[in-house]
Amino acid sequence: MSRPESSGISVIRSVDPEIAELVAAEERRQGEVIRLIASENYVSSAVLAATGSVLTNKYSEGYAGKRYYQGQRLIDAVEQLCVDRARALFGAEHANVQPYSGSPANLAVYLAFCQPGDTIMGMALPAGGHLTHGWNVSITGKYFRAVQYGVRKDTGRVDLDDVRELARKERPKVLFAGGTAIPRTIDFAAYAEIAREVGAIFVADIAHISGLVAAGVHPTPVPVADVVSTTTHKTLRGPRGGMLMCRETHAKAIDRAVFPGLQGGPHNHTTAALAVALREAATDTFRTYAAQIVANARALAAALTERGFDLVSGGTDNHLILVDLTTKGVAGKPLAVALEDAGIVLNYNSVPFDPRKPFDPSGIRIGTPAVTSRGMTEAEMRQIAAWIDEVCQAPGDEDRRRRIAGEVRELCAAFPAPGLPV
Ligand SMILES: *Cc1c(COP(=O)(O)O)cnc(C)c1O
């Protein structure tokens, strides 16, 4: 083997060569391509190591100091450190670090505050919301009466007057803000005011932007939200997981909903890795990274606009860009497939009021967290925009795609990714 690989892979290979080869290939792939999926990132070697630690062997139903099994002295210390770091980083009164991921975290919120059949309100998936905010195929759209808000056609942005009007009419028990394809700053204070007016619990789902919030480059919802929900593996750059933060008044309800309401034993290896990530997120290096994510997204948006791409809402304030390809005469999926062939990996995505189907939509979504973690800056963003444009102009040109894939590999070699062997 001439290529470097993580030491863990040879350990896997000695037992399971098939999986080892796949993991090794995925490791190479992550090193050699430009990853622009807005929800993805590269965790540090320390986060990876904690994820792969013996903490995976331990069962710990309950919370620190109140467990149902013995042998918890060290696990309690790990979870308490994690909770303390989360509270300090986000300025939250209470934190629960046990949700297995973002979707279970949101389910716990429903369990804490709603009965089946209650009215709940969130942003519609095609407008940029998340499945778990009441979309019809999700359990949250089936077990509750979900009402959904969207964005304005002319601005591509949420109109909070529309949200207020709908909330007044429908009187939801829970109001969600946040989503998966929102390129603009979210006015959490305005949502909080609406929720207060109609007597709803206000949940800020900051899954995508929690790293930006932690670093202070997006306004925080913590002072105004009843509950803040987040994943831990997107801009926050921790292990795959979820986390809930809330005021002390809701702490009991949230904790009971997570365990024993929804989950059994917490994933202690993930808790340890999250604690490491939260420590990393409290550093100046992380704050610089988060600010650069936004600077990179702005640079990429500007370069794409110059090249005639139509950006939903006209640009970005955060880590992501939503491109409506209608004027380019190519759909999202074929472009995403062609781009992958050229070493640029992103996802096709519905745009607001998309006349096309979700599996073959009009747009692509582009995020800058992962390339920023590699140390890329504005100059590389302009190069990436140029490559996207080149492929978009001739998605069927195989020679062009192959040439670009080579150039991409060369650029990536100059920007080693965290957690990958060099
Ligand atoms: C990613 C995401 C989730 C769900 O997270 P999973 O870990 O994939 O379950 C929930 N809400 C929002 C807004 C998200 O972006």
Short mmCIF file of C-alpha atoms and ligand atoms in Angstrom, two decimals:
data_model
loop_
_atom_site.label_atom_id
_atom_site.label_comp_id
_atom_site.label_asym_id
_atom_site.label_seq_id
_atom_site.Cartn_x
_atom_site.Cartn_y
_atom_site.Cartn_z
CA MET A 1 0.00 0.00 0.00
CA SER A 2 1.61 3.25 -1.09
CA ARG A 3 -1.27 5.50 -0.11
CA PRO A 4 -1.42 6.51 3.55
CA GLU A 5 -4.38 5.19 5.47
CA SER A 6 -5.68 5.50 9.00
CA SER A 7 -4.16 3.06 11.43
CA GLY A 8 -7.60 1.79 12.37
CA ILE A 9 -8.15 0.41 8.89
CA SER A 10 -5.40 -2.22 9.16
CA VAL A 11 -7.02 -3.40 12.41
CA ILE A 12 -10.35 -3.79 10.59
CA ARG A 13 -8.59 -5.51 7.66
CA SER A 14 -7.22 -8.24 9.90
CA VAL A 15 -10.81 -9.25 10.71
CA ASP A 16 -12.91 -8.02 7.80
CA PRO A 17 -11.07 -7.20 4.57
CA GLU A 18 -14.27 -6.34 2.72
CA ILE A 19 -15.33 -3.59 5.09
CA ALA A 20 -11.71 -2.43 5.49
CA GLU A 21 -11.41 -1.90 1.72
CA LEU A 22 -14.66 0.06 1.63
CA VAL A 23 -13.64 2.25 4.56
CA ALA A 24 -10.21 2.82 3.01
CA ALA A 25 -11.80 3.77 -0.30
CA GLU A 26 -14.22 6.14 1.40
CA GLU A 27 -11.30 7.72 3.25
CA ARG A 28 -9.52 8.27 -0.07
CA ARG A 29 -12.69 9.65 -1.62
CA GLN A 30 -13.14 12.17 1.18
CA GLY A 31 -9.57 13.28 0.64
CA GLU A 32 -9.73 13.60 -3.14
CA VAL A 33 -13.03 15.35 -3.78
CA ILE A 34 -14.44 18.76 -3.02
CA ARG A 35 -17.25 18.15 -0.58
CA LEU A 36 -19.94 20.79 -0.77
CA ILE A 37 -22.81 18.99 0.95
CA ALA A 38 -23.99 21.66 3.38
CA SER A 39 -24.62 19.25 6.27
CA GLU A 40 -21.24 17.49 6.05
CA ASN A 41 -17.83 18.23 7.49
CA TYR A 42 -14.50 16.70 8.56
CA VAL A 43 -14.17 16.00 12.28
CA SER A 44 -10.78 16.21 13.95
CA SER A 45 -8.61 13.17 14.67
CA ALA A 46 -9.43 13.64 18.37
CA VAL A 47 -13.18 13.49 17.71
CA LEU A 48 -12.67 10.42 15.52
CA ALA A 49 -10.59 8.72 18.20
CA ALA A 50 -13.18 9.36 20.91
CA THR A 51 -15.87 7.99 18.60
CA GLY A 52 -13.86 4.81 18.19
CA SER A 53 -13.13 4.40 21.90
CA VAL A 54 -14.12 1.68 24.40
CA LEU A 55 -16.90 3.92 25.70
CA THR A 56 -19.02 2.16 23.09
CA ASN A 57 -18.95 -0.87 25.42
CA LYS A 58 -20.82 0.75 28.31
CA TYR A 59 -24.54 0.89 29.08
CA SER A 60 -25.68 3.98 31.00
CA GLU A 61 -29.44 4.41 30.98
CA GLY A 62 -30.35 7.46 33.03
CA TYR A 63 -28.39 10.63 33.69
CA ALA A 64 -25.17 11.41 35.58
CA GLY A 65 -25.70 10.48 39.23
CA LYS A 66 -29.02 8.71 38.47
CA ARG A 67 -28.17 5.61 36.46
CA TYR A 68 -29.86 2.25 36.30
CA TYR A 69 -26.65 0.20 36.03
CA GLN A 70 -23.43 0.16 38.06
CA GLY A 71 -19.97 1.09 36.83
CA GLN A 72 -20.80 4.67 35.85
CA ARG A 73 -18.21 6.74 37.73
CA LEU A 74 -16.18 7.54 34.61
CA ILE A 75 -19.12 7.74 32.21
CA ASP A 76 -20.82 10.18 34.56
CA ALA A 77 -17.72 12.35 34.47
CA VAL A 78 -17.67 12.25 30.66
CA GLU A 79 -21.34 13.15 30.30
CA GLN A 80 -21.14 15.89 32.93
CA LEU A 81 -18.15 17.45 31.18
CA CYS A 82 -20.03 17.33 27.91
CA VAL A 83 -23.13 18.94 29.43
CA ASP A 84 -21.06 21.64 31.17
CA ARG A 85 -19.21 22.47 27.95
CA ALA A 86 -22.43 22.66 25.94
CA ARG A 87 -24.01 25.00 28.49
CA ALA A 88 -20.92 27.20 28.62
CA LEU A 89 -20.44 27.35 24.85
CA PHE A 90 -24.06 28.25 24.07
CA GLY A 91 -24.91 30.03 27.32
CA ALA A 92 -27.78 27.61 27.95
CA GLU A 93 -29.37 26.91 31.33
CA HIS A 94 -29.78 23.20 30.59
CA ALA A 95 -28.37 20.76 28.06
CA ASN A 96 -29.24 17.16 27.21
CA VAL A 97 -26.49 15.51 25.15
CA GLN A 98 -28.10 12.09 24.78
CA PRO A 99 -30.26 12.34 21.61
CA TYR A 100 -28.96 9.86 19.04
CA SER A 101 -29.26 12.38 16.25
CA GLY A 102 -31.16 15.48 15.17
CA SER A 103 -34.38 13.69 14.28
CA PRO A 104 -34.70 11.88 17.64
CA ALA A 105 -33.87 15.18 19.38
CA ASN A 106 -36.84 16.78 17.65
CA LEU A 107 -39.09 13.81 18.43
CA ALA A 108 -38.23 14.23 22.10
CA VAL A 109 -39.41 17.84 21.89
CA TYR A 110 -42.81 16.70 20.57
CA LEU A 111 -43.01 14.05 23.27
CA ALA A 112 -42.22 16.64 25.93
CA PHE A 113 -44.89 19.14 24.90
CA CYS A 114 -47.51 17.55 22.61
CA GLN A 115 -50.19 14.89 22.47
CA PRO A 116 -50.92 12.99 19.24
CA GLY A 117 -53.25 15.05 17.10
CA ASP A 118 -52.07 18.41 18.46
CA THR A 119 -51.39 21.20 16.02
CA ILE A 120 -47.72 21.84 15.36
CA MET A 121 -46.12 24.35 13.01
CA GLY A 122 -42.88 24.43 11.07
CA MET A 123 -41.36 25.34 7.75
CA ALA A 124 -42.41 23.17 4.82
CA LEU A 125 -39.71 20.82 3.52
CA PRO A 126 -39.82 22.13 -0.07
CA ALA A 127 -39.34 25.67 1.24
CA GLY A 128 -36.21 24.67 3.18
CA GLY A 129 -37.62 23.14 6.38
CA HIS A 130 -36.80 19.70 7.80
CA LEU A 131 -38.84 16.49 7.60
CA THR A 132 -39.25 16.50 11.38
CA HIS A 133 -40.94 19.91 11.39
CA GLY A 134 -44.23 18.32 10.33
CA TRP A 135 -43.71 17.22 6.73
CA ASN A 136 -46.36 14.71 5.69
CA VAL A 137 -44.17 11.62 5.14
CA SER A 138 -42.54 12.08 8.58
CA ILE A 139 -44.00 10.71 11.80
CA THR A 140 -44.28 14.36 12.82
CA GLY A 141 -46.72 14.98 9.97
CA LYS A 142 -48.64 11.78 10.64
CA TYR A 143 -49.07 11.86 14.43
CA PHE A 144 -49.69 15.60 14.65
CA ARG A 145 -51.79 18.09 12.77
CA ALA A 146 -49.01 19.95 11.02
CA VAL A 147 -49.39 23.39 9.53
CA GLN A 148 -46.54 24.68 7.45
CA TYR A 149 -45.16 28.04 6.43
CA GLY A 150 -42.91 28.75 3.48
CA VAL A 151 -41.02 31.58 1.87
CA ARG A 152 -42.19 34.44 -0.32
CA LYS A 153 -41.95 33.83 -4.03
CA ASP A 154 -40.47 37.26 -4.75
CA THR A 155 -37.79 37.25 -2.02
CA GLY A 156 -37.11 33.57 -1.36
CA ARG A 157 -37.29 34.47 2.33
CA VAL A 158 -39.68 33.78 5.19
CA ASP A 159 -42.22 36.56 5.68
CA LEU A 160 -42.72 36.75 9.44
CA ASP A 161 -46.04 38.53 8.98
CA ASP A 162 -47.28 35.41 7.17
CA VAL A 163 -45.91 33.22 9.97
CA ARG A 164 -47.70 35.37 12.57
CA GLU A 165 -50.98 35.27 10.66
CA LEU A 166 -50.85 31.48 10.31
CA ALA A 167 -49.88 31.02 13.96
CA ARG A 168 -52.76 33.23 15.12
CA LYS A 169 -55.19 31.26 13.01
CA GLU A 170 -53.92 27.76 13.85
CA ARG A 171 -52.70 28.21 17.45
CA PRO A 172 -49.95 25.55 17.33
CA LYS A 173 -48.66 23.91 20.51
CA VAL A 174 -45.13 24.06 19.13
CA LEU A 175 -43.56 26.44 16.62
CA PHE A 176 -40.35 25.39 14.88
CA ALA A 177 -37.86 27.75 13.26
CA GLY A 178 -34.91 26.52 11.24
CA GLY A 179 -34.33 24.14 8.38
CA THR A 180 -31.99 22.48 5.94
CA ALA A 181 -31.91 24.88 3.02
CA ILE A 182 -32.18 28.36 4.51
CA PRO A 183 -29.42 30.59 3.14
CA ARG A 184 -30.36 33.60 5.27
CA THR A 185 -30.10 34.73 8.89
CA ILE A 186 -33.02 33.53 10.99
CA ASP A 187 -34.74 36.17 13.13
CA PHE A 188 -35.22 34.03 16.23
CA ALA A 189 -36.49 36.94 18.33
CA ALA A 190 -39.37 37.51 15.91
CA TYR A 191 -40.38 33.83 16.01
CA ALA A 192 -40.19 33.91 19.81
CA GLU A 193 -42.54 36.87 19.92
CA ILE A 194 -45.04 35.08 17.66
CA ALA A 195 -44.84 31.94 19.78
CA ARG A 196 -45.39 33.94 22.95
CA GLU A 197 -48.40 35.67 21.43
CA VAL A 198 -50.14 32.38 20.53
CA GLY A 199 -48.96 30.43 23.57
CA ALA A 200 -46.72 28.04 21.62
CA ILE A 201 -43.47 26.46 22.70
CA PHE A 202 -40.78 28.00 20.50
CA VAL A 203 -38.21 25.52 19.23
CA ALA A 204 -35.16 26.81 17.37
CA ASP A 205 -33.67 23.95 15.33
CA ILE A 206 -30.12 25.11 14.65
CA ALA A 207 -28.86 21.77 13.28
CA HIS A 208 -27.18 23.37 10.28
CA ILE A 209 -25.88 26.50 11.92
CA SER A 210 -24.95 25.50 15.48
CA GLY A 211 -21.24 25.90 14.71
CA LEU A 212 -21.92 29.41 13.42
CA VAL A 213 -24.03 30.19 16.49
CA ALA A 214 -21.36 28.85 18.86
CA ALA A 215 -18.79 31.08 17.17
CA GLY A 216 -21.02 34.13 17.23
CA VAL A 217 -21.27 34.50 13.44
CA HIS A 218 -25.03 33.83 13.48
CA PRO A 219 -27.31 35.32 16.18
CA THR A 220 -28.07 32.87 18.96
CA PRO A 221 -31.62 31.72 19.75
CA VAL A 222 -30.67 30.61 23.27
CA PRO A 223 -32.00 33.67 25.16
CA VAL A 224 -35.33 33.69 23.29
CA ALA A 225 -36.16 30.03 22.56
CA ASP A 226 -37.93 27.61 24.88
CA VAL A 227 -35.90 24.79 23.37
CA VAL A 228 -32.89 24.76 21.07
CA SER A 229 -32.40 21.59 19.09
CA THR A 230 -29.29 20.73 17.12
CA THR A 231 -27.32 18.02 15.45
CA THR A 232 -23.70 17.85 16.49
CA HIS A 233 -22.09 16.81 13.20
CA LYS A 234 -22.78 19.67 10.79
CA THR A 235 -21.08 23.08 11.21
CA LEU A 236 -20.44 22.21 14.88
CA ARG A 237 -17.98 19.57 13.56
CA GLY A 238 -18.57 16.92 16.19
CA PRO A 239 -19.61 13.26 15.99
CA ARG A 240 -23.00 12.28 14.56
CA GLY A 241 -25.49 13.03 17.28
CA GLY A 242 -28.09 15.42 18.63
CA MET A 243 -28.43 17.80 21.52
CA LEU A 244 -31.20 19.75 23.21
CA MET A 245 -30.82 22.92 25.24
CA CYS A 246 -33.53 24.68 27.19
CA ARG A 247 -34.43 26.87 30.10
CA GLU A 248 -34.36 25.28 33.52
CA THR A 249 -38.20 25.35 33.58
CA HIS A 250 -38.32 22.83 30.71
CA ALA A 251 -35.34 20.73 31.82
CA LYS A 252 -37.35 17.95 33.47
CA ALA A 253 -39.77 17.60 30.58
CA ILE A 254 -36.94 17.46 28.03
CA ASP A 255 -34.85 14.98 30.02
CA ARG A 256 -37.81 12.67 30.62
CA ALA A 257 -38.78 12.80 26.98
CA VAL A 258 -35.28 11.76 25.82
CA PHE A 259 -34.98 9.04 28.48
CA PRO A 260 -37.07 7.04 29.27
CA GLY A 261 -39.58 8.54 26.82
CA LEU A 262 -37.83 7.90 23.56
CA GLN A 263 -34.43 6.29 24.00
CA GLY A 264 -32.60 3.69 26.03
CA GLY A 265 -28.89 3.90 26.76
CA PRO A 266 -26.96 6.92 25.52
CA HIS A 267 -24.10 6.38 23.07
CA ASN A 268 -21.25 7.16 25.45
CA HIS A 269 -18.53 7.09 22.78
CA THR A 270 -20.51 9.78 20.95
CA THR A 271 -20.90 11.78 24.17
CA ALA A 272 -17.14 11.72 24.68
CA ALA A 273 -16.52 12.77 21.08
CA LEU A 274 -19.08 15.56 21.45
CA ALA A 275 -17.29 16.77 24.59
CA VAL A 276 -14.06 16.93 22.58
CA ALA A 277 -15.79 18.80 19.76
CA LEU A 278 -17.32 21.30 22.20
CA ARG A 279 -13.89 21.95 23.68
CA GLU A 280 -12.57 22.56 20.16
CA ALA A 281 -15.52 24.83 19.41
CA ALA A 282 -14.62 27.10 22.33
CA THR A 283 -11.28 28.07 20.75
CA ASP A 284 -10.26 31.06 18.62
CA THR A 285 -9.30 28.62 15.86
CA PHE A 286 -12.90 27.46 15.68
CA ARG A 287 -14.22 31.02 15.64
CA THR A 288 -11.88 31.78 12.75
CA TYR A 289 -13.12 28.66 10.94
CA ALA A 290 -16.77 29.65 11.42
CA ALA A 291 -16.20 33.19 10.16
CA GLN A 292 -14.36 31.76 7.14
CA ILE A 293 -17.29 29.43 6.37
CA VAL A 294 -19.46 32.51 5.88
CA ALA A 295 -16.76 34.44 3.99
CA ASN A 296 -16.33 31.43 1.70
CA ALA A 297 -20.06 31.08 1.09
CA ARG A 298 -20.27 34.79 0.23
CA ALA A 299 -17.31 34.50 -2.16
CA LEU A 300 -18.74 31.41 -3.82
CA ALA A 301 -22.17 33.05 -4.10
CA ALA A 302 -20.66 36.18 -5.66
CA ALA A 303 -18.63 34.14 -8.15
CA LEU A 304 -21.66 32.04 -9.13
CA THR A 305 -23.82 35.15 -9.52
CA GLU A 306 -21.18 36.68 -11.80
CA ARG A 307 -21.43 33.54 -13.90
CA GLY A 308 -25.17 33.95 -14.29
CA PHE A 309 -26.39 31.50 -11.68
CA ASP A 310 -29.69 32.37 -10.01
CA LEU A 311 -29.40 32.09 -6.21
CA VAL A 312 -32.52 31.66 -4.10
CA SER A 313 -32.92 34.86 -2.02
CA GLY A 314 -30.14 36.40 -4.11
CA GLY A 315 -27.24 35.21 -1.99
CA THR A 316 -26.29 33.92 1.44
CA ASP A 317 -25.67 35.05 5.02
CA ASN A 318 -24.44 31.71 6.29
CA HIS A 319 -22.81 28.47 5.13
CA LEU A 320 -25.12 27.53 2.30
CA ILE A 321 -26.24 28.54 -1.15
CA LEU A 322 -29.35 27.34 -2.93
CA VAL A 323 -29.11 27.58 -6.71
CA ASP A 324 -32.17 27.60 -8.98
CA LEU A 325 -30.92 26.13 -12.26
CA THR A 326 -34.08 26.84 -14.26
CA THR A 327 -32.41 29.62 -16.26
CA LYS A 328 -29.42 27.36 -17.01
CA GLY A 329 -31.55 24.77 -18.78
CA VAL A 330 -30.27 21.86 -16.69
CA ALA A 331 -31.99 20.13 -13.77
CA GLY A 332 -30.41 19.63 -10.34
CA LYS A 333 -29.93 15.88 -10.45
CA PRO A 334 -28.10 15.52 -13.78
CA LEU A 335 -25.84 18.43 -12.82
CA ALA A 336 -25.10 16.92 -9.41
CA VAL A 337 -24.26 13.59 -11.09
CA ALA A 338 -21.99 15.27 -13.64
CA LEU A 339 -20.29 17.30 -10.92
CA GLU A 340 -19.59 14.19 -8.87
CA ASP A 341 -17.88 12.75 -11.90
CA ALA A 342 -15.73 15.89 -11.92
CA GLY A 343 -14.83 15.45 -8.23
CA ILE A 344 -17.30 18.00 -6.86
CA VAL A 345 -19.89 16.47 -4.54
CA LEU A 346 -23.06 18.30 -3.62
CA ASN A 347 -26.76 17.51 -3.56
CA TYR A 348 -29.67 18.25 -5.84
CA ASN A 349 -32.37 20.10 -3.96
CA SER A 350 -35.86 21.46 -4.42
CA VAL A 351 -36.11 25.22 -4.69
CA PRO A 352 -39.13 27.12 -3.30
CA PHE A 353 -42.18 26.72 -5.58
CA ASP A 354 -40.30 24.06 -7.54
CA PRO A 355 -42.45 22.81 -10.43
CA ARG A 356 -40.32 19.64 -10.57
CA LYS A 357 -40.50 16.58 -8.32
CA PRO A 358 -38.32 16.25 -5.15
CA PHE A 359 -36.38 13.34 -6.69
CA ASP A 360 -35.65 15.38 -9.81
CA PRO A 361 -35.76 19.01 -8.68
CA SER A 362 -34.65 22.31 -10.19
CA GLY A 363 -31.85 23.18 -7.83
CA ILE A 364 -28.61 22.29 -6.15
CA ARG A 365 -27.53 23.09 -2.59
CA ILE A 366 -23.95 24.09 -1.90
CA GLY A 367 -22.30 24.35 1.52
CA THR A 368 -18.85 25.56 2.55
CA PRO A 369 -18.21 23.91 5.97
CA ALA A 370 -16.14 20.94 4.75
CA VAL A 371 -13.94 22.87 2.32
CA THR A 372 -13.40 25.50 5.02
CA SER A 373 -12.27 22.80 7.44
CA ARG A 374 -9.60 21.93 4.84
CA GLY A 375 -8.34 25.49 4.98
CA MET A 376 -9.69 26.66 1.64
CA THR A 377 -10.48 30.38 1.33
CA GLU A 378 -11.95 32.86 -1.16
CA ALA A 379 -9.50 32.12 -4.00
CA GLU A 380 -10.43 28.42 -3.95
CA MET A 381 -14.13 29.36 -3.89
CA ARG A 382 -13.69 31.30 -7.14
CA GLN A 383 -11.98 28.25 -8.68
CA ILE A 384 -14.82 25.99 -7.50
CA ALA A 385 -17.40 28.34 -9.04
CA ALA A 386 -15.48 28.22 -12.31
CA TRP A 387 -15.49 24.39 -12.30
CA ILE A 388 -19.20 24.24 -11.48
CA ASP A 389 -19.86 26.64 -14.35
CA GLU A 390 -17.73 24.62 -16.76
CA VAL A 391 -19.57 21.39 -15.96
CA CYS A 392 -22.94 23.15 -16.06
CA GLN A 393 -22.21 24.43 -19.58
CA ALA A 394 -21.47 20.92 -20.85
CA PRO A 395 -22.72 18.27 -18.41
CA GLY A 396 -22.24 15.58 -21.05
CA ASP A 397 -18.59 16.41 -21.84
CA GLU A 398 -16.70 13.45 -20.38
CA ASP A 399 -13.22 14.74 -21.22
CA ARG A 400 -13.94 17.99 -19.46
CA ARG A 401 -15.20 16.17 -16.37
CA ARG A 402 -12.10 13.96 -16.29
CA ARG A 403 -9.78 16.95 -16.64
CA ILE A 404 -11.56 18.80 -13.83
CA ALA A 405 -11.50 15.73 -11.57
CA GLY A 406 -7.70 15.72 -11.97
CA GLU A 407 -7.46 19.42 -11.18
CA VAL A 408 -9.71 18.90 -8.15
CA ARG A 409 -7.45 16.11 -6.87
CA GLU A 410 -4.46 18.40 -7.23
CA LEU A 411 -6.15 21.22 -5.31
CA CYS A 412 -7.30 18.83 -2.59
CA ALA A 413 -3.76 17.51 -2.14
CA ALA A 414 -2.72 21.04 -1.16
CA PHE A 415 -5.45 21.23 1.50
CA PRO A 416 -5.20 18.16 3.74
CA ALA A 417 -8.46 17.46 5.55
CA PRO A 418 -8.72 17.12 9.33
CA GLY A 419 -8.92 13.51 10.48
CA LEU A 420 -7.53 12.05 7.26
CA PRO A 421 -4.01 10.60 6.99
CA VAL A 422 -1.45 12.73 5.14
C1 LIG B 1 -29.99 17.58 9.76
C2 LIG B 1 -31.19 18.15 10.41
C3 LIG B 1 -31.97 17.41 11.31
C4 LIG B 1 -31.84 15.93 11.50
O1 LIG B 1 -30.66 15.44 11.84
P1 LIG B 1 -30.31 13.88 11.67
O2 LIG B 1 -29.11 13.77 12.51
O3 LIG B 1 -30.07 13.67 10.20
O4 LIG B 1 -31.46 13.09 12.17
C5 LIG B 1 -33.00 18.05 11.95
N1 LIG B 1 -33.28 19.34 11.72
C6 LIG B 1 -32.57 20.07 10.84
C7 LIG B 1 -32.93 21.50 10.62
C8 LIG B 1 -31.51 19.49 10.14
O5 LIG B 1 -30.84 20.22 9.25
#
